């Protein structure tokens, strides 16, 4: 198991290096330069040249990349050209908001997704099943920003049940020791603040959760249907085991394998979706910050953001693989024996 | 407050039932019209009752709250509430009126400006405001060094003053500013290196607002760390301790979330009406509108033209900021047939500018007749105008004897500017008009930055769509920007005009200056280096119950005079 983990960790190095190089080249291929974006449309060529020199944008891309990676390895992601503060600090400041949002969305997606998929499979070919299939179809198709506006319009503008944007009522003033507002509300002894922060999370989290929820529901449904048709389930049923025992021991456990994989993949999707969701709901996390950064051609921020997200996604996938290995020992064995000789 | 919370409790329970249930509810909600009224306006948490809070939706977070370092509108807006300058602009206009200086006088040679300062003013930290403080601030800016001299750090100082005490880059010009002397307790004399009357108008910019010297020093306003390559603000002055004399003082700032100011109860003038002023950054236009509709904010700037009618119909107040921009068609005079004045005139007569405005522009936009908006002094009522007259255009073409009427016409793609919401749509109408009188138009659409801007500004585009939004209320900022120096953009240089503009800049008598600029505008519109066609009025929206906001063309708006009635 340890060797398996170490090997997967080593594999991260070339993946992240390759990714960072691609990213670096791509960001620089965007039209227009940061200097013009900063100085405005009527900037003199001298001013643009001066700024390019200042930030090193005029040097060869590979040279810039080498310098950049040298600093990244020391934890220095550069300085944002718009806020003029270290990118690492900005990301650290904003990540709690995004994490709070994605975790909330993930909880909604996983619990409701598995429940919906399971119920649909167990009521196979009833209206419940058809309803679930239709719902997941809509859920996968509807873009986050469309759904976000619909949710806001219905539940905020029309009904007034939830706040439309932000993380907290602008008329409430409190400290935020951790940056996780719901938690902070309790920490500063203000349950009402925690409640307010929670209310602010509901609509964006629902919007963000919809696509993963639908995917998880579909996979769960298909997987449960597969498992239910297996011989061992029929055997268990035939042995006269209680239905609940069969469901728990045989059906769910086996059906969860592909679902766990999918949940791992959803983390990347959720973080990507957070960019749009945060924009729609003016939710001050890394996503809104990235959108601003792209508009302002704030290279350091765009690179730093995607690099951090990439690390999160790759590490999550690693964790999923490990979890997978724990659930099903055959996976571990297969990976271990497969490689040195070059496979089957 | 209480009833809102209860409603919210119920809402969340329902929400927890799941998305499926929520969607069903949304469908139901659409049918029940009654639930709308009681919810509108207070969903964001309601009004505290007596605690007047004004929440304003901004399009972005400020960069830093130090006028000397910023040029973006959102930073300037906050700076203007906390700080004051020697002079300011009249509410809703661009005329210069007293602020921290009560009166001023320029010496006959235009080099020495003596300001009488307001008595009994204190900074938010309790320090007295006096001539020493004024000179401290000017000397601070003048002595900027290293990264502070970068054009994107001290943009307005460079725009107005040119250079610094010791220019570290040889391409920087000599500074317009020479020195400041406290000639009395409440009298400061500023000496310039050459006469300039732009100077006085420019002093109304937030870049020249007077800060408490004690706070500037204590909180490291001049500490810009990092390297020359990567400047970063390391002092806490501009992020936690901005200290001025304005009607509001800094309270707290959660980046990306909200910036809170509170009323300065020791303000020398009429104190602010609201107790608390909150700026909330909401980058997305539709999200700003929904924040207003749901009561999350009381008003916002940069209303999408498409939303204006709907908001007005729903009972919101729409205020218009007087036009402070001009969209124009540029002619590159080194390229035939645009080198021929009759051809340029023919083009001007061929284009139906009224039609462009009514088709492609939001309500409140007007046809521009010259290279500056009407709200700026120096605007001339009697410039040569070119009415839509295709017959006259054909006649001019015939008289000119020019036979090759092919023109490369550049327009930017995928960009929207205040003075041209949709450049492609403008191009199409203009091209049609030109072809109707016999021109052959070669369309060249290019990405705004860098392709289009490079081509237009370097003279590579024979005919192109561009424009300009003013920085401050001075004609020099419009016609001076365009024509005072020979620029490759136009391929046009009229020595008489250049002399006139130089003379106007040096003139310190405001009336005489206005006349000089009027004369300049007349010359420009006779020579026709380009055809101005549009000025737009950006809109702001407020909920009912918010009163007193006066939009300013230069975005110099006073939140202290705004009152808020609790949303019902």
Short mmCIF file of C-alpha atoms in Angstrom, two decimals, chain B residues 58-462:
data_model
loop_
_atom_site.label_atom_id
_atom_site.label_comp_id
_atom_site.label_asym_id
_atom_site.label_seq_id
_atom_site.Cartn_x
_atom_site.Cartn_y
_atom_site.Cartn_z
CA UNK B 58 -19.65 48.74 -6.82
CA UNK B 59 -18.33 46.81 -9.79
CA UNK B 60 -15.07 45.84 -8.12
CA UNK B 61 -13.07 46.13 -4.98
CA UNK B 62 -10.79 49.14 -4.61
CA UNK B 63 -7.10 48.45 -5.10
CA UNK B 64 -5.89 50.54 -2.20
CA UNK B 65 -7.37 53.57 -0.42
CA UNK B 66 -4.62 56.03 -1.17
CA UNK B 67 -5.49 58.51 -3.89
CA UNK B 68 -1.85 58.94 -4.84
CA UNK B 69 -1.59 55.31 -5.96
CA UNK B 70 -4.79 54.60 -7.81
CA UNK B 71 -6.54 55.47 -11.03
CA UNK B 72 -9.44 52.99 -11.05
CA UNK B 73 -12.96 54.27 -10.49
CA UNK B 74 -13.79 52.04 -7.54
CA UNK B 75 -10.74 53.07 -5.52
CA UNK B 76 -11.36 56.73 -6.37
CA UNK B 77 -14.97 56.50 -5.24
CA UNK B 78 -13.92 55.40 -1.76
CA UNK B 79 -11.04 57.88 -1.61
CA UNK B 80 -13.51 60.67 -2.37
CA UNK B 81 -15.65 59.81 0.64
CA UNK B 82 -12.76 59.72 3.11
CA UNK B 83 -10.51 62.46 1.74
CA UNK B 84 -10.79 65.99 0.46
CA UNK B 85 -8.59 68.09 -1.77
CA UNK B 86 -7.87 71.79 -1.92
CA UNK B 87 -10.60 72.18 -4.50
CA UNK B 88 -13.37 70.02 -5.85
CA UNK B 89 -15.92 70.12 -8.65
CA UNK B 90 -19.41 71.54 -8.27
CA UNK B 91 -22.07 68.89 -7.65
CA UNK B 92 -23.09 67.45 -11.01
CA UNK B 93 -20.61 69.51 -13.03
CA UNK B 94 -16.97 70.15 -13.72
CA UNK B 95 -16.59 73.72 -12.51
CA UNK B 96 -13.96 74.06 -9.79
CA UNK B 97 -15.23 75.10 -6.34
CA UNK B 98 -13.52 75.45 -2.93
CA UNK B 99 -13.05 72.48 -0.65
CA UNK B 100 -10.14 72.55 1.80
CA UNK B 101 -8.98 75.81 0.24
CA UNK B 102 -11.48 78.64 0.51
CA UNK B 103 -9.87 80.84 -2.12
CA UNK B 104 -6.81 80.91 -4.32
CA UNK B 105 -4.90 83.23 -6.55
CA UNK B 106 -2.32 82.76 -9.27
CA UNK B 107 0.57 85.18 -9.68
CA UNK B 108 0.67 87.20 -12.91
CA UNK B 109 3.21 84.87 -14.48
CA UNK B 110 1.03 81.90 -13.58
CA UNK B 111 3.82 80.24 -11.63
CA UNK B 112 2.78 80.82 -8.02
CA UNK B 113 -0.52 79.64 -6.68
CA UNK B 114 -1.52 80.83 -3.21
CA UNK B 115 -4.26 78.94 -1.42
CA UNK B 116 -6.14 80.22 1.65
CA UNK B 117 -7.04 77.19 3.71
CA UNK B 118 -10.20 76.41 5.61
CA UNK B 119 -10.07 77.02 9.32
CA UNK B 120 -10.94 74.53 12.03
CA UNK B 121 -10.54 71.37 10.00
CA UNK B 122 -9.11 68.25 11.62
CA UNK B 123 -8.12 64.92 10.19
CA UNK B 124 -9.89 61.76 11.32
CA UNK B 125 -7.01 61.01 13.67
CA UNK B 126 -7.47 64.35 15.41
CA UNK B 127 -4.45 66.01 13.80
CA UNK B 128 -5.03 69.61 12.67
CA UNK B 129 -5.28 70.44 8.98
CA UNK B 130 -2.98 73.34 8.04
CA UNK B 131 -0.54 74.60 5.43
CA UNK B 132 2.20 72.30 6.74
CA UNK B 133 -0.03 69.31 6.08
CA UNK B 134 -0.75 70.51 2.54
CA UNK B 135 2.94 70.92 1.73
CA UNK B 136 3.75 67.61 3.39
CA UNK B 137 1.42 65.86 0.95
CA UNK B 138 2.71 67.64 -2.15
CA UNK B 139 6.30 66.97 -1.16
CA UNK B 140 5.47 63.34 -0.53
CA UNK B 141 4.17 62.90 -4.09
CA UNK B 142 6.97 64.95 -5.61
CA UNK B 143 9.59 62.84 -3.88
CA UNK B 144 8.17 59.50 -4.93
CA UNK B 145 11.03 57.16 -5.75
CA UNK B 146 11.64 53.71 -7.17
CA UNK B 147 8.47 51.84 -7.85
CA UNK B 148 6.35 54.82 -6.82
CA UNK B 149 7.51 56.48 -10.02
CA UNK B 150 5.92 53.77 -12.12
CA UNK B 151 3.20 55.19 -14.34
CA UNK B 152 0.67 52.70 -13.06
CA UNK B 153 1.39 53.45 -9.41
CA UNK B 154 1.25 57.26 -9.49
CA UNK B 155 -0.71 57.62 -12.69
CA UNK B 156 -2.37 60.97 -12.06
CA UNK B 157 0.69 62.66 -10.65
CA UNK B 158 2.49 61.71 -13.85
CA UNK B 159 -0.43 62.73 -16.03
CA UNK B 160 -0.66 66.17 -14.44
CA UNK B 161 2.86 66.91 -13.16
CA UNK B 162 4.93 64.80 -15.52
CA UNK B 163 7.92 63.97 -13.36
CA UNK B 164 9.36 63.86 -9.86
CA UNK B 165 12.04 65.55 -7.77
CA UNK B 166 14.53 63.06 -9.12
CA UNK B 167 13.36 61.27 -12.22
CA UNK B 168 14.71 57.73 -12.22
CA UNK B 169 13.63 57.15 -15.78
CA UNK B 170 15.04 59.51 -18.39
CA UNK B 171 11.87 59.37 -20.46
CA UNK B 172 10.02 61.24 -17.69
CA UNK B 173 9.67 64.98 -18.26
CA UNK B 174 10.60 67.73 -15.85
CA UNK B 175 7.99 68.07 -13.12
CA UNK B 176 5.41 70.81 -13.43
CA UNK B 177 5.51 71.07 -9.64
CA UNK B 178 8.46 72.95 -8.17
CA UNK B 179 7.75 73.48 -4.48
CA UNK B 180 5.24 74.17 -1.76
CA UNK B 181 5.71 76.59 1.06
CA UNK B 182 3.59 77.20 4.15
CA UNK B 183 3.43 80.98 3.86
CA UNK B 184 1.12 81.13 6.83
CA UNK B 185 -0.64 78.83 9.18
CA UNK B 186 -3.51 78.59 6.76
CA UNK B 187 -1.82 79.79 3.59
CA UNK B 188 0.09 77.52 1.25
CA UNK B 189 1.94 78.67 -1.84
CA UNK B 190 2.63 76.20 -4.59
CA UNK B 191 5.19 77.08 -7.23
CA UNK B 192 5.16 75.59 -10.71
CA UNK B 193 7.98 75.32 -13.24
CA UNK B 194 5.79 76.71 -16.03
CA UNK B 195 2.34 78.25 -16.15
CA UNK B 196 -0.48 75.75 -16.31
CA UNK B 197 -4.13 76.13 -15.66
CA UNK B 198 -4.87 72.45 -15.98
CA UNK B 199 -3.16 72.43 -12.60
CA UNK B 200 -6.14 73.89 -10.76
CA UNK B 201 -8.71 71.56 -12.32
CA UNK B 202 -6.43 68.62 -11.68
CA UNK B 203 -6.27 69.45 -7.99
CA UNK B 204 -9.87 68.25 -7.77
CA UNK B 205 -8.65 64.73 -8.55
CA UNK B 206 -8.57 62.27 -5.63
CA UNK B 207 -4.88 61.84 -6.44
CA UNK B 208 -4.33 65.26 -4.86
CA UNK B 209 -6.38 64.74 -1.73
CA UNK B 210 -4.78 65.79 1.51
CA UNK B 211 -4.00 63.05 4.02
CA UNK B 212 -2.95 63.27 7.63
CA UNK B 213 0.86 63.45 7.65
CA UNK B 214 0.99 61.63 10.99
CA UNK B 215 -1.05 58.70 9.66
CA UNK B 216 0.91 58.59 6.40
CA UNK B 217 4.08 58.15 8.39
CA UNK B 218 2.81 55.91 11.13
CA UNK B 219 1.20 53.36 8.83
CA UNK B 220 3.84 53.26 6.13
CA UNK B 221 2.02 54.84 3.21
CA UNK B 222 5.28 54.99 1.25
CA UNK B 223 6.26 51.41 1.95
CA UNK B 224 6.05 49.63 -1.34
CA UNK B 225 7.84 46.37 -0.97
CA UNK B 226 8.83 43.58 -3.24
CA UNK B 227 11.22 44.21 -6.06
CA UNK B 228 11.13 46.61 -8.94
CA UNK B 229 9.67 43.73 -10.90
CA UNK B 230 6.87 43.00 -8.50
CA UNK B 231 5.79 45.98 -6.47
CA UNK B 232 3.44 45.38 -3.60
CA UNK B 233 1.91 47.62 -0.97
CA UNK B 234 3.32 46.50 2.35
CA UNK B 235 2.34 49.42 4.56
CA UNK B 236 -1.08 49.27 6.18
CA UNK B 237 -1.99 52.90 5.47
CA UNK B 238 -3.98 52.32 2.32
CA UNK B 239 -5.64 49.13 3.50
CA UNK B 240 -6.38 49.75 7.18
CA UNK B 241 -5.68 53.37 8.08
CA UNK B 242 -6.55 55.84 5.33
CA UNK B 243 -6.94 59.14 7.19
CA UNK B 244 -8.39 62.26 5.62
CA UNK B 245 -10.75 65.11 6.47
CA UNK B 246 -13.86 63.92 4.62
CA UNK B 247 -17.42 63.34 5.84
CA UNK B 248 -16.78 59.61 6.25
CA UNK B 249 -14.01 57.79 8.02
CA UNK B 250 -12.62 54.35 7.42
CA UNK B 251 -14.06 51.55 9.53
CA UNK B 252 -13.19 48.16 8.06
CA UNK B 253 -12.48 46.41 4.80
CA UNK B 254 -13.02 42.79 4.01
CA UNK B 255 -11.61 42.47 0.54
CA UNK B 256 -14.07 41.10 -1.95
CA UNK B 257 -16.87 41.35 0.53
CA UNK B 258 -17.46 44.83 1.88
CA UNK B 259 -15.80 48.10 2.74
CA UNK B 260 -17.38 49.99 5.62
CA UNK B 261 -17.14 53.72 6.32
CA UNK B 262 -18.76 55.54 9.23
CA UNK B 263 -19.90 59.13 9.62
CA UNK B 264 -17.25 61.63 10.73
CA UNK B 265 -19.07 63.45 13.49
CA UNK B 266 -16.38 66.14 13.67
CA UNK B 267 -16.73 67.06 10.01
CA UNK B 268 -16.23 70.77 9.32
CA UNK B 269 -19.22 70.97 6.99
CA UNK B 270 -22.67 69.43 7.20
CA UNK B 271 -22.22 65.96 8.60
CA UNK B 272 -23.25 62.99 6.53
CA UNK B 273 -26.90 61.99 6.77
CA UNK B 274 -26.35 58.25 6.99
CA UNK B 275 -24.41 56.73 9.85
CA UNK B 276 -22.76 54.00 7.84
CA UNK B 277 -21.76 53.73 4.20
CA UNK B 278 -20.99 50.28 2.84
CA UNK B 279 -19.47 49.52 -0.56
CA UNK B 280 -20.13 46.00 -1.79
CA UNK B 281 -18.22 44.77 -4.83
CA UNK B 282 -20.40 42.85 -7.28
CA UNK B 283 -18.52 42.29 -10.52
CA UNK B 284 -21.32 40.82 -12.58
CA UNK B 285 -23.81 43.33 -14.08
CA UNK B 286 -26.93 41.14 -13.82
CA UNK B 287 -25.89 40.23 -10.27
CA UNK B 288 -25.80 43.94 -9.36
CA UNK B 289 -29.29 44.37 -10.68
CA UNK B 290 -30.58 41.39 -8.72
CA UNK B 291 -28.85 42.60 -5.59
CA UNK B 292 -30.82 45.84 -5.91
CA UNK B 293 -34.06 44.01 -6.59
CA UNK B 294 -33.64 41.71 -3.63
CA UNK B 295 -32.64 44.53 -1.28
CA UNK B 296 -29.03 43.47 -0.84
CA UNK B 297 -27.91 46.93 -1.95
CA UNK B 298 -29.60 50.35 -2.05
CA UNK B 299 -28.14 51.45 -5.35
CA UNK B 300 -25.46 50.73 -7.90
CA UNK B 301 -23.39 52.17 -10.67
CA UNK B 302 -22.92 51.08 -14.28
CA UNK B 303 -26.46 49.95 -14.95
CA UNK B 304 -26.61 47.82 -18.06
CA UNK B 305 -28.46 49.91 -20.70
CA UNK B 306 -30.70 46.92 -21.36
CA UNK B 307 -31.86 46.96 -17.72
CA UNK B 308 -32.75 50.65 -17.53
CA UNK B 309 -36.30 50.39 -18.80
CA UNK B 310 -37.18 47.34 -16.71
CA UNK B 311 -35.83 48.92 -13.53
CA UNK B 312 -37.66 52.16 -14.23
CA UNK B 313 -40.90 50.27 -14.82
CA UNK B 314 -40.43 48.42 -11.54
CA UNK B 315 -40.29 51.73 -9.68
CA UNK B 316 -36.54 52.14 -9.21
CA UNK B 317 -34.91 55.51 -9.69
CA UNK B 318 -32.61 55.84 -12.66
CA UNK B 319 -30.09 58.67 -12.43
CA UNK B 320 -27.90 59.67 -15.33
CA UNK B 321 -24.32 60.74 -15.10
CA UNK B 322 -23.73 63.66 -17.49
CA UNK B 323 -21.85 62.56 -20.56
CA UNK B 324 -18.13 62.71 -20.11
CA UNK B 325 -16.96 60.82 -23.13
CA UNK B 326 -16.86 61.13 -26.86
CA UNK B 327 -16.92 58.45 -29.55
CA UNK B 328 -15.41 59.40 -32.89
CA UNK B 329 -14.39 58.16 -36.31
CA UNK B 330 -10.70 58.86 -36.80
CA UNK B 331 -9.25 59.83 -40.17
CA UNK B 332 -5.62 59.09 -40.92
CA UNK B 333 -4.66 62.06 -43.06
CA UNK B 334 -1.50 60.59 -44.50
CA UNK B 335 -3.65 58.09 -46.42
CA UNK B 336 -5.60 58.99 -49.55
CA UNK B 337 -8.40 59.74 -50.05
CA UNK B 338 -8.62 61.00 -46.46
CA UNK B 339 -5.88 63.56 -47.11
CA UNK B 340 -8.47 65.50 -49.07
CA UNK B 341 -10.54 67.82 -46.84
CA UNK B 342 -13.54 67.64 -49.15
CA UNK B 343 -13.58 63.87 -48.85
CA UNK B 344 -13.53 64.13 -45.07
CA UNK B 345 -16.40 66.59 -45.24
CA UNK B 346 -18.26 64.31 -47.60
CA UNK B 347 -17.90 61.46 -45.11
CA UNK B 348 -19.22 63.70 -42.34
CA UNK B 349 -22.28 64.60 -44.40
CA UNK B 350 -22.83 61.02 -45.50
CA UNK B 351 -23.19 59.58 -42.01
CA UNK B 352 -26.54 59.67 -40.28
CA UNK B 353 -25.33 60.16 -36.71
CA UNK B 354 -28.83 60.55 -35.27
CA UNK B 355 -29.62 57.13 -36.62
CA UNK B 356 -26.53 55.58 -35.00
CA UNK B 357 -27.51 57.06 -31.65
CA UNK B 358 -31.12 55.97 -31.79
CA UNK B 359 -30.25 52.48 -33.06
CA UNK B 360 -27.17 51.51 -31.09
CA UNK B 361 -27.07 53.67 -27.98
CA UNK B 362 -28.89 53.71 -24.66
CA UNK B 363 -31.36 56.42 -23.89
CA UNK B 364 -29.71 59.67 -22.83
CA UNK B 365 -26.97 59.49 -25.46
CA UNK B 366 -26.45 62.45 -27.73
CA UNK B 367 -24.80 63.24 -31.03
CA UNK B 368 -21.38 64.77 -30.38
CA UNK B 369 -20.53 67.83 -32.42
CA UNK B 370 -16.94 68.24 -31.26
CA UNK B 371 -14.15 66.41 -29.48
CA UNK B 372 -15.44 67.11 -25.97
CA UNK B 373 -18.72 66.67 -24.12
CA UNK B 374 -20.98 69.62 -23.45
CA UNK B 375 -20.37 69.50 -19.68
CA UNK B 376 -16.77 70.64 -20.04
CA UNK B 377 -15.97 74.35 -20.25
CA UNK B 378 -14.51 75.41 -23.57
CA UNK B 379 -17.31 73.63 -25.42
CA UNK B 380 -18.21 75.77 -28.41
CA UNK B 381 -21.82 76.24 -29.49
CA UNK B 382 -20.82 77.54 -32.90
CA UNK B 383 -18.54 74.93 -34.43
CA UNK B 384 -19.07 73.91 -38.03
CA UNK B 385 -21.58 71.09 -38.05
CA UNK B 386 -22.10 68.50 -40.71
CA UNK B 387 -25.74 67.56 -41.11
CA UNK B 388 -26.80 64.28 -42.60
CA UNK B 389 -27.02 65.15 -46.28
CA UNK B 390 -26.06 62.41 -48.76
CA UNK B 391 -26.67 64.77 -51.70
CA UNK B 392 -24.15 67.25 -50.34
CA UNK B 393 -21.74 64.35 -49.76
CA UNK B 394 -21.96 63.24 -53.39
CA UNK B 395 -21.50 66.81 -54.53
CA UNK B 396 -18.38 67.23 -52.37
CA UNK B 397 -16.93 64.02 -53.74
CA UNK B 398 -17.51 65.23 -57.25
CA UNK B 399 -15.93 68.61 -56.54
CA UNK B 400 -12.90 66.96 -54.96
CA UNK B 401 -12.07 65.14 -58.17
CA UNK B 402 -11.03 62.08 -56.23
CA UNK B 403 -11.92 58.89 -58.08
CA UNK B 404 -10.56 56.12 -55.89
CA UNK B 405 -12.99 56.00 -52.99
CA UNK B 406 -11.74 52.81 -51.38
CA UNK B 407 -11.12 53.01 -47.64
CA UNK B 408 -9.81 50.48 -45.12
CA UNK B 409 -12.12 50.95 -42.17
CA UNK B 410 -11.00 49.46 -38.83
CA UNK B 411 -13.26 48.61 -35.95
CA UNK B 412 -12.58 46.71 -32.73
CA UNK B 413 -14.28 43.39 -32.09
CA UNK B 414 -15.47 41.85 -28.85
CA UNK B 415 -15.22 45.03 -26.87
CA UNK B 416 -17.68 47.45 -25.38
CA UNK B 417 -16.69 50.94 -24.33
CA UNK B 418 -18.90 53.58 -22.73
CA UNK B 419 -18.74 55.60 -25.95
CA UNK B 420 -19.42 52.62 -28.20
CA UNK B 421 -21.46 49.83 -26.61
CA UNK B 422 -21.29 47.77 -29.80
CA UNK B 423 -18.54 48.84 -32.24
CA UNK B 424 -19.52 46.28 -34.87
CA UNK B 425 -23.07 47.61 -34.97
CA UNK B 426 -21.74 51.15 -35.34
CA UNK B 427 -19.43 50.06 -38.12
CA UNK B 428 -22.26 48.45 -40.04
CA UNK B 429 -24.43 51.57 -40.04
CA UNK B 430 -21.51 53.82 -40.94
CA UNK B 431 -20.33 51.52 -43.74
CA UNK B 432 -23.84 51.42 -45.22
CA UNK B 433 -24.07 55.21 -45.20
CA UNK B 434 -20.66 55.52 -46.85
CA UNK B 435 -21.43 52.99 -49.54
CA UNK B 436 -24.68 54.77 -50.27
CA UNK B 437 -22.74 57.81 -51.50
CA UNK B 438 -20.16 55.84 -53.47
CA UNK B 439 -17.38 54.79 -51.11
CA UNK B 440 -16.01 51.26 -51.12
CA UNK B 441 -15.47 50.21 -47.54
CA UNK B 442 -12.98 47.46 -46.67
CA UNK B 443 -14.00 46.22 -43.25
CA UNK B 444 -11.12 45.31 -40.94
CA UNK B 445 -12.29 43.95 -37.61
CA UNK B 446 -9.51 43.38 -35.11
CA UNK B 447 -9.26 42.48 -31.43
CA UNK B 448 -9.28 45.64 -29.31
CA UNK B 449 -5.99 44.99 -27.60
CA UNK B 450 -3.37 44.92 -28.94
CA UNK B 451 -4.17 44.69 -32.66
CA UNK B 452 -6.78 47.37 -33.02
CA UNK B 453 -5.34 49.90 -30.57
CA UNK B 454 -1.85 49.48 -32.01
CA UNK B 455 -3.08 50.06 -35.54
CA UNK B 456 -5.26 53.05 -34.68
CA UNK B 457 -2.84 54.85 -32.38
CA UNK B 458 0.23 54.27 -34.52
CA UNK B 459 -1.42 55.51 -37.70
CA UNK B 460 -1.84 52.09 -39.30
CA UNK B 461 -5.60 52.39 -39.61
CA UNK B 462 -6.81 54.87 -42.29
#
